[in-house]
Amino acid sequence: MVDDETPWRRAGEIHEVASEEELTALVGEPKPYTRDKVRTALHSWDREWLAHSPLCLVATSDAEGRLDVSPKGDPAGVALVLDDHTLAIPDRPGNRRVDGFHNILRNPRVGLIFLLPGRGDTLRVNGRARIVSRAPFLDRMVVRGNRPRLALLVEVEEVFHHCAKAFLRSRAWEPESWRPDVLPTRARLAKALERPDEPLEVLEEHYGPAYAQRLYGE
């Protein structure tokens, strides 16, 4: 139960922005070159970006608006560009929840962010997706002997580059700012939150060095 008496919930403490007019008054209008930068087809530089990007974040929503964001990673070229309006992203072995795929069956709209490690700017693609299990291009997606059983086929509707401010503010690519040990290991988190009945040493072995050897189902 939510406690309505917590300090930040008290009457008068919060003002909700509830209209587009108020939002614009607070943040201002975008510059014309920012407002108009959205394109409907991939440029040659977009295709180059996609050829070098090893990581994509895929945002989906079900019919009721419940959201999911799933990372997809592979060697450089995580997405295969089929033409200036179409790209495909392979599905690799995972935990079989496939939350994003379930969403796409109910609502085909997707939002994609493609990253290049070390760069703060990103490439964003919005469009409509389908899940395919048979297509000639699946043969071009083999990695370490793994041919994907499924792939997302994305019809590009909007594409644009996004500035680097978030990555600069977060210092995400600066190794001296990294603190990977500030939280318990993945094995300890799994023990506490997901698999309490399994011995910690079993989980540590599962998430240990051999974990990286099973990325493609080997």
PDB file of C-alpha atoms in Angstrom:
ATOM      1  CA  MET A   1       0.000   0.000   0.000  1.00  0.00           C
ATOM      2  CA  VAL A   2       1.306   3.468  -0.880  1.00  0.00           C
ATOM      3  CA  ASP A   3       1.667   5.780   2.086  1.00  0.00           C
ATOM      4  CA  ASP A   4       0.015   9.056   1.049  1.00  0.00           C
ATOM      5  CA  GLU A   5       1.528  10.779   4.081  1.00  0.00           C
ATOM      6  CA  THR A   6       5.152  10.414   3.003  1.00  0.00           C
ATOM      7  CA  PRO A   7       6.695  13.913   2.825  1.00  0.00           C
ATOM      8  CA  TRP A   8       6.929  14.157  -0.939  1.00  0.00           C
ATOM      9  CA  ARG A   9       3.243  13.223  -1.321  1.00  0.00           C
ATOM     10  CA  ARG A  10       1.846  15.907   0.946  1.00  0.00           C
ATOM     11  CA  ALA A  11      -0.629  18.344  -0.568  1.00  0.00           C
ATOM     12  CA  GLY A  12       1.129  21.311  -2.118  1.00  0.00           C
ATOM     13  CA  GLU A  13       4.548  19.636  -2.232  1.00  0.00           C
ATOM     14  CA  ILE A  14       4.176  18.430  -5.835  1.00  0.00           C
ATOM     15  CA  HIS A  15       3.026  20.253  -8.944  1.00  0.00           C
ATOM     16  CA  GLU A  16       2.242  18.023 -11.902  1.00  0.00           C
ATOM     17  CA  VAL A  17       2.778  19.345 -15.420  1.00  0.00           C
ATOM     18  CA  ALA A  18      -0.422  18.308 -17.148  1.00  0.00           C
ATOM     19  CA  SER A  19      -0.499  20.078 -20.515  1.00  0.00           C
ATOM     20  CA  GLU A  20       1.729  20.447 -23.534  1.00  0.00           C
ATOM     21  CA  GLU A  21       1.420  24.213 -23.281  1.00  0.00           C
ATOM     22  CA  GLU A  22       2.789  24.252 -19.745  1.00  0.00           C
ATOM     23  CA  LEU A  23       5.570  21.854 -20.705  1.00  0.00           C
ATOM     24  CA  THR A  24       6.643  24.082 -23.590  1.00  0.00           C
ATOM     25  CA  ALA A  25       6.520  27.144 -21.347  1.00  0.00           C
ATOM     26  CA  LEU A  26       8.919  25.441 -18.945  1.00  0.00           C
ATOM     27  CA  VAL A  27      11.443  23.920 -21.368  1.00  0.00           C
ATOM     28  CA  GLY A  28      11.089  26.192 -24.378  1.00  0.00           C
ATOM     29  CA  GLU A  29      10.850  25.462 -28.097  1.00  0.00           C
ATOM     30  CA  PRO A  30      13.453  23.267 -29.835  1.00  0.00           C
ATOM     31  CA  LYS A  31      15.810  24.805 -32.360  1.00  0.00           C
ATOM     32  CA  PRO A  32      14.575  24.338 -35.956  1.00  0.00           C
ATOM     33  CA  TYR A  33      17.493  22.022 -36.803  1.00  0.00           C
ATOM     34  CA  THR A  34      16.594  19.867 -33.777  1.00  0.00           C
ATOM     35  CA  ARG A  35      12.872  19.910 -34.466  1.00  0.00           C
ATOM     36  CA  ASP A  36      13.318  19.007 -38.120  1.00  0.00           C
ATOM     37  CA  LYS A  37      16.145  16.458 -37.900  1.00  0.00           C
ATOM     38  CA  VAL A  38      13.902  13.383 -37.979  1.00  0.00           C
ATOM     39  CA  ARG A  39      14.161  11.442 -41.234  1.00  0.00           C
ATOM     40  CA  THR A  40      12.090   8.584 -42.639  1.00  0.00           C
ATOM     41  CA  ALA A  41      14.885   6.580 -44.276  1.00  0.00           C
ATOM     42  CA  LEU A  42      18.432   5.553 -43.398  1.00  0.00           C
ATOM     43  CA  HIS A  43      21.221   7.791 -44.655  1.00  0.00           C
ATOM     44  CA  SER A  44      24.548   6.255 -45.693  1.00  0.00           C
ATOM     45  CA  TRP A  45      26.043   7.460 -42.387  1.00  0.00           C
ATOM     46  CA  ASP A  46      23.209   5.759 -40.498  1.00  0.00           C
ATOM     47  CA  ARG A  47      24.067   2.538 -42.292  1.00  0.00           C
ATOM     48  CA  GLU A  48      27.719   2.971 -41.310  1.00  0.00           C
ATOM     49  CA  TRP A  49      26.689   3.553 -37.698  1.00  0.00           C
ATOM     50  CA  LEU A  50      24.580   0.407 -37.680  1.00  0.00           C
ATOM     51  CA  ALA A  51      27.412  -1.598 -39.237  1.00  0.00           C
ATOM     52  CA  HIS A  52      29.661  -0.680 -36.283  1.00  0.00           C
ATOM     53  CA  SER A  53      27.165  -0.676 -33.393  1.00  0.00           C
ATOM     54  CA  PRO A  54      27.359  -3.770 -31.141  1.00  0.00           C
ATOM     55  CA  LEU A  55      24.559  -2.778 -28.750  1.00  0.00           C
ATOM     56  CA  CYS A  56      20.920  -1.789 -29.157  1.00  0.00           C
ATOM     57  CA  LEU A  57      18.217  -0.983 -26.611  1.00  0.00           C
ATOM     58  CA  VAL A  58      14.778  -2.094 -27.803  1.00  0.00           C
ATOM     59  CA  ALA A  59      11.742  -0.393 -26.244  1.00  0.00           C
ATOM     60  CA  THR A  60       8.312  -1.981 -26.627  1.00  0.00           C
ATOM     61  CA  SER A  61       4.835  -1.546 -25.174  1.00  0.00           C
ATOM     62  CA  ASP A  62       1.882  -3.867 -24.837  1.00  0.00           C
ATOM     63  CA  ALA A  63      -1.678  -2.938 -25.751  1.00  0.00           C
ATOM     64  CA  GLU A  64      -2.262  -1.361 -22.326  1.00  0.00           C
ATOM     65  CA  GLY A  65       0.899   0.752 -22.443  1.00  0.00           C
ATOM     66  CA  ARG A  66       3.048  -1.360 -20.111  1.00  0.00           C
ATOM     67  CA  LEU A  67       6.654  -0.943 -21.220  1.00  0.00           C
ATOM     68  CA  ASP A  68       9.793  -3.015 -21.593  1.00  0.00           C
ATOM     69  CA  VAL A  69      13.325  -2.084 -22.633  1.00  0.00           C
ATOM     70  CA  SER A  70      15.585  -4.951 -23.645  1.00  0.00           C
ATOM     71  CA  PRO A  71      19.283  -4.772 -24.593  1.00  0.00           C
ATOM     72  CA  LYS A  72      20.460  -6.658 -27.672  1.00  0.00           C
ATOM     73  CA  GLY A  73      24.165  -7.246 -28.092  1.00  0.00           C
ATOM     74  CA  ASP A  74      26.375  -8.920 -30.687  1.00  0.00           C
ATOM     75  CA  PRO A  75      29.656  -8.229 -32.449  1.00  0.00           C
ATOM     76  CA  ALA A  76      29.647  -4.962 -34.403  1.00  0.00           C
ATOM     77  CA  GLY A  77      26.596  -4.855 -36.614  1.00  0.00           C
ATOM     78  CA  VAL A  78      24.004  -6.001 -34.090  1.00  0.00           C
ATOM     79  CA  ALA A  79      21.371  -4.919 -36.643  1.00  0.00           C
ATOM     80  CA  LEU A  80      21.482  -6.064 -40.241  1.00  0.00           C
ATOM     81  CA  VAL A  81      20.473  -3.322 -42.681  1.00  0.00           C
ATOM     82  CA  LEU A  82      18.343  -4.806 -45.452  1.00  0.00           C
ATOM     83  CA  ASP A  83      17.571  -1.531 -47.243  1.00  0.00           C
ATOM     84  CA  ASP A  84      17.117   2.147 -46.426  1.00  0.00           C
ATOM     85  CA  HIS A  85      13.771   1.452 -44.761  1.00  0.00           C
ATOM     86  CA  THR A  86      14.300  -1.948 -43.132  1.00  0.00           C
ATOM     87  CA  LEU A  87      16.626  -3.548 -40.615  1.00  0.00           C
ATOM     88  CA  ALA A  88      16.680  -6.824 -38.726  1.00  0.00           C
ATOM     89  CA  ILE A  89      17.893  -7.692 -35.222  1.00  0.00           C
ATOM     90  CA  PRO A  90      18.612 -11.346 -34.337  1.00  0.00           C
ATOM     91  CA  ASP A  91      17.333 -13.011 -31.193  1.00  0.00           C
ATOM     92  CA  ARG A  92      20.017 -14.870 -29.255  1.00  0.00           C
ATOM     93  CA  PRO A  93      19.709 -17.538 -26.512  1.00  0.00           C
ATOM     94  CA  GLY A  94      18.422 -15.978 -23.296  1.00  0.00           C
ATOM     95  CA  ASN A  95      16.087 -16.550 -20.380  1.00  0.00           C
ATOM     96  CA  ARG A  96      13.067 -17.215 -22.646  1.00  0.00           C
ATOM     97  CA  ARG A  97      10.924 -14.483 -21.072  1.00  0.00           C
ATOM     98  CA  VAL A  98      10.898 -12.613 -24.408  1.00  0.00           C
ATOM     99  CA  ASP A  99       8.886  -9.787 -22.847  1.00  0.00           C
ATOM    100  CA  GLY A 100       9.507  -7.522 -25.813  1.00  0.00           C
ATOM    101  CA  PHE A 101       8.348 -10.140 -28.286  1.00  0.00           C
ATOM    102  CA  HIS A 102       5.115 -10.629 -26.349  1.00  0.00           C
ATOM    103  CA  ASN A 103       4.602  -6.869 -26.482  1.00  0.00           C
ATOM    104  CA  ILE A 104       5.236  -6.695 -30.217  1.00  0.00           C
ATOM    105  CA  LEU A 105       2.552  -9.314 -30.846  1.00  0.00           C
ATOM    106  CA  ARG A 106       0.117  -6.907 -29.192  1.00  0.00           C
ATOM    107  CA  ASN A 107       1.617  -3.584 -30.318  1.00  0.00           C
ATOM    108  CA  PRO A 108       4.177  -3.505 -33.153  1.00  0.00           C
ATOM    109  CA  ARG A 109       5.621  -0.071 -32.297  1.00  0.00           C
ATOM    110  CA  VAL A 110       9.271  -0.113 -31.254  1.00  0.00           C
ATOM    111  CA  GLY A 111      11.897   2.441 -30.273  1.00  0.00           C
ATOM    112  CA  LEU A 112      15.567   1.579 -30.774  1.00  0.00           C
ATOM    113  CA  ILE A 113      18.756   3.234 -29.511  1.00  0.00           C
ATOM    114  CA  PHE A 114      22.030   2.114 -31.103  1.00  0.00           C
ATOM    115  CA  LEU A 115      25.237   2.755 -29.177  1.00  0.00           C
ATOM    116  CA  LEU A 116      28.904   2.901 -30.112  1.00  0.00           C
ATOM    117  CA  PRO A 117      31.048   2.266 -27.019  1.00  0.00           C
ATOM    118  CA  GLY A 118      33.096   5.347 -26.219  1.00  0.00           C
ATOM    119  CA  ARG A 119      30.798   7.751 -28.073  1.00  0.00           C
ATOM    120  CA  GLY A 120      28.185   9.832 -26.339  1.00  0.00           C
ATOM    121  CA  ASP A 121      25.937  10.431 -29.322  1.00  0.00           C
ATOM    122  CA  THR A 122      23.520   7.693 -30.296  1.00  0.00           C
ATOM    123  CA  LEU A 123      21.382   6.691 -33.251  1.00  0.00           C
ATOM    124  CA  ARG A 124      17.655   6.415 -32.639  1.00  0.00           C
ATOM    125  CA  VAL A 125      15.202   4.512 -34.820  1.00  0.00           C
ATOM    126  CA  ASN A 126      11.443   4.308 -34.348  1.00  0.00           C
ATOM    127  CA  GLY A 127       9.183   2.093 -36.378  1.00  0.00           C
ATOM    128  CA  ARG A 128       7.062  -1.025 -36.576  1.00  0.00           C
ATOM    129  CA  ALA A 129       8.372  -4.512 -35.918  1.00  0.00           C
ATOM    130  CA  ARG A 130       7.451  -8.054 -36.829  1.00  0.00           C
ATOM    131  CA  ILE A 131       8.836 -11.304 -35.441  1.00  0.00           C
ATOM    132  CA  VAL A 132      10.052 -13.619 -38.176  1.00  0.00           C
ATOM    133  CA  SER A 133      11.130 -17.258 -37.892  1.00  0.00           C
ATOM    134  CA  ARG A 134      11.943 -17.871 -41.547  1.00  0.00           C
ATOM    135  CA  ALA A 135      13.810 -15.451 -43.800  1.00  0.00           C
ATOM    136  CA  PRO A 136      16.842 -15.674 -46.110  1.00  0.00           C
ATOM    137  CA  PHE A 137      18.751 -13.076 -44.097  1.00  0.00           C
ATOM    138  CA  LEU A 138      18.866 -15.313 -40.997  1.00  0.00           C
ATOM    139  CA  ASP A 139      21.783 -17.110 -42.659  1.00  0.00           C
ATOM    140  CA  ARG A 140      23.704 -13.811 -42.563  1.00  0.00           C
ATOM    141  CA  MET A 141      23.284 -13.545 -38.789  1.00  0.00           C
ATOM    142  CA  VAL A 142      25.284 -16.594 -37.708  1.00  0.00           C
ATOM    143  CA  VAL A 143      27.664 -15.840 -34.806  1.00  0.00           C
ATOM    144  CA  ARG A 144      29.854 -18.537 -33.220  1.00  0.00           C
ATOM    145  CA  GLY A 145      27.773 -21.162 -34.962  1.00  0.00           C
ATOM    146  CA  ASN A 146      24.466 -19.767 -33.680  1.00  0.00           C
ATOM    147  CA  ARG A 147      21.839 -19.114 -36.349  1.00  0.00           C
ATOM    148  CA  PRO A 148      18.977 -17.207 -34.716  1.00  0.00           C
ATOM    149  CA  ARG A 149      15.609 -18.907 -34.625  1.00  0.00           C
ATOM    150  CA  LEU A 150      13.857 -15.537 -34.552  1.00  0.00           C
ATOM    151  CA  ALA A 151      14.586 -11.982 -35.620  1.00  0.00           C
ATOM    152  CA  LEU A 152      12.909  -8.616 -35.352  1.00  0.00           C
ATOM    153  CA  LEU A 153      12.148  -7.141 -38.755  1.00  0.00           C
ATOM    154  CA  VAL A 154      11.831  -3.390 -38.254  1.00  0.00           C
ATOM    155  CA  GLU A 155      10.258  -0.991 -40.738  1.00  0.00           C
ATOM    156  CA  VAL A 156      11.939   2.377 -40.187  1.00  0.00           C
ATOM    157  CA  GLU A 157       9.542   5.294 -39.702  1.00  0.00           C
ATOM    158  CA  GLU A 158      11.800   7.777 -37.895  1.00  0.00           C
ATOM    159  CA  VAL A 159      15.583   7.973 -37.626  1.00  0.00           C
ATOM    160  CA  PHE A 160      17.817  10.645 -36.110  1.00  0.00           C
ATOM    161  CA  HIS A 161      21.009  11.163 -34.141  1.00  0.00           C
ATOM    162  CA  HIS A 162      20.838  12.115 -30.467  1.00  0.00           C
ATOM    163  CA  CYS A 163      23.340  14.361 -28.700  1.00  0.00           C
ATOM    164  CA  ALA A 164      25.919  13.197 -26.146  1.00  0.00           C
ATOM    165  CA  LYS A 165      24.819  15.146 -23.061  1.00  0.00           C
ATOM    166  CA  ALA A 166      23.426  12.165 -21.119  1.00  0.00           C
ATOM    167  CA  PHE A 167      26.622  10.161 -21.543  1.00  0.00           C
ATOM    168  CA  LEU A 168      28.802  13.155 -20.739  1.00  0.00           C
ATOM    169  CA  ARG A 169      26.831  13.887 -17.576  1.00  0.00           C
ATOM    170  CA  SER A 170      26.893  10.257 -16.478  1.00  0.00           C
ATOM    171  CA  ARG A 171      30.569   9.735 -17.429  1.00  0.00           C
ATOM    172  CA  ALA A 172      29.423   6.342 -18.658  1.00  0.00           C
ATOM    173  CA  TRP A 173      32.437   5.724 -20.880  1.00  0.00           C
ATOM    174  CA  GLU A 174      35.064   7.011 -18.436  1.00  0.00           C
ATOM    175  CA  PRO A 175      36.671   3.983 -16.729  1.00  0.00           C
ATOM    176  CA  GLU A 176      37.877   6.078 -13.784  1.00  0.00           C
ATOM    177  CA  SER A 177      34.214   6.731 -12.869  1.00  0.00           C
ATOM    178  CA  TRP A 178      33.202   3.059 -12.920  1.00  0.00           C
ATOM    179  CA  ARG A 179      32.320   1.364  -9.632  1.00  0.00           C
ATOM    180  CA  PRO A 180      31.179  -2.167 -10.561  1.00  0.00           C
ATOM    181  CA  ASP A 181      31.736  -3.463  -7.022  1.00  0.00           C
ATOM    182  CA  VAL A 182      29.442  -0.951  -5.329  1.00  0.00           C
ATOM    183  CA  LEU A 183      26.667  -3.596  -5.364  1.00  0.00           C
ATOM    184  CA  PRO A 184      26.701  -7.341  -4.674  1.00  0.00           C
ATOM    185  CA  THR A 185      27.687  -9.682  -7.487  1.00  0.00           C
ATOM    186  CA  ARG A 186      25.062 -10.963  -9.936  1.00  0.00           C
ATOM    187  CA  ALA A 187      25.156 -14.317  -8.123  1.00  0.00           C
ATOM    188  CA  ARG A 188      24.411 -12.707  -4.756  1.00  0.00           C
ATOM    189  CA  LEU A 189      21.580 -10.626  -6.231  1.00  0.00           C
ATOM    190  CA  ALA A 190      20.079 -13.769  -7.784  1.00  0.00           C
ATOM    191  CA  LYS A 191      20.336 -15.562  -4.428  1.00  0.00           C
ATOM    192  CA  ALA A 192      18.591 -12.717  -2.595  1.00  0.00           C
ATOM    193  CA  LEU A 193      15.931 -11.819  -5.142  1.00  0.00           C
ATOM    194  CA  GLU A 194      15.296 -14.685  -7.551  1.00  0.00           C
ATOM    195  CA  ARG A 195      16.679 -18.087  -6.542  1.00  0.00           C
ATOM    196  CA  PRO A 196      16.821 -18.221  -2.738  1.00  0.00           C
ATOM    197  CA  ASP A 197      16.773 -22.015  -2.585  1.00  0.00           C
ATOM    198  CA  GLU A 198      19.941 -22.476  -4.629  1.00  0.00           C
ATOM    199  CA  PRO A 199      23.343 -22.546  -2.901  1.00  0.00           C
ATOM    200  CA  LEU A 200      25.395 -19.405  -3.459  1.00  0.00           C
ATOM    201  CA  GLU A 201      28.361 -21.418  -4.693  1.00  0.00           C
ATOM    202  CA  VAL A 202      26.197 -22.937  -7.446  1.00  0.00           C
ATOM    203  CA  LEU A 203      25.060 -19.475  -8.538  1.00  0.00           C
ATOM    204  CA  GLU A 204      28.603 -18.137  -8.438  1.00  0.00           C
ATOM    205  CA  GLU A 205      29.705 -20.947 -10.715  1.00  0.00           C
ATOM    206  CA  HIS A 206      26.760 -20.295 -13.055  1.00  0.00           C
ATOM    207  CA  TYR A 207      27.539 -16.575 -13.337  1.00  0.00           C
ATOM    208  CA  GLY A 208      31.310 -17.088 -13.279  1.00  0.00           C
ATOM    209  CA  PRO A 209      33.804 -17.205 -16.189  1.00  0.00           C
ATOM    210  CA  ALA A 210      31.929 -20.032 -17.943  1.00  0.00           C
ATOM    211  CA  TYR A 211      28.882 -17.768 -18.315  1.00  0.00           C
ATOM    212  CA  ALA A 212      30.599 -15.894 -21.136  1.00  0.00           C
ATOM    213  CA  GLN A 213      31.203 -19.176 -22.940  1.00  0.00           C
ATOM    214  CA  ARG A 214      27.475 -19.912 -23.145  1.00  0.00           C
ATOM    215  CA  LEU A 215      26.375 -16.679 -24.832  1.00  0.00           C
ATOM    216  CA  TYR A 216      25.390 -18.402 -28.055  1.00  0.00           C
ATOM    217  CA  GLY A 217      24.249 -21.701 -26.588  1.00  0.00           C
ATOM    218  CA  GLU A 218      27.606 -23.470 -26.744  1.00  0.00           C
TER     219      GLU A 218
END
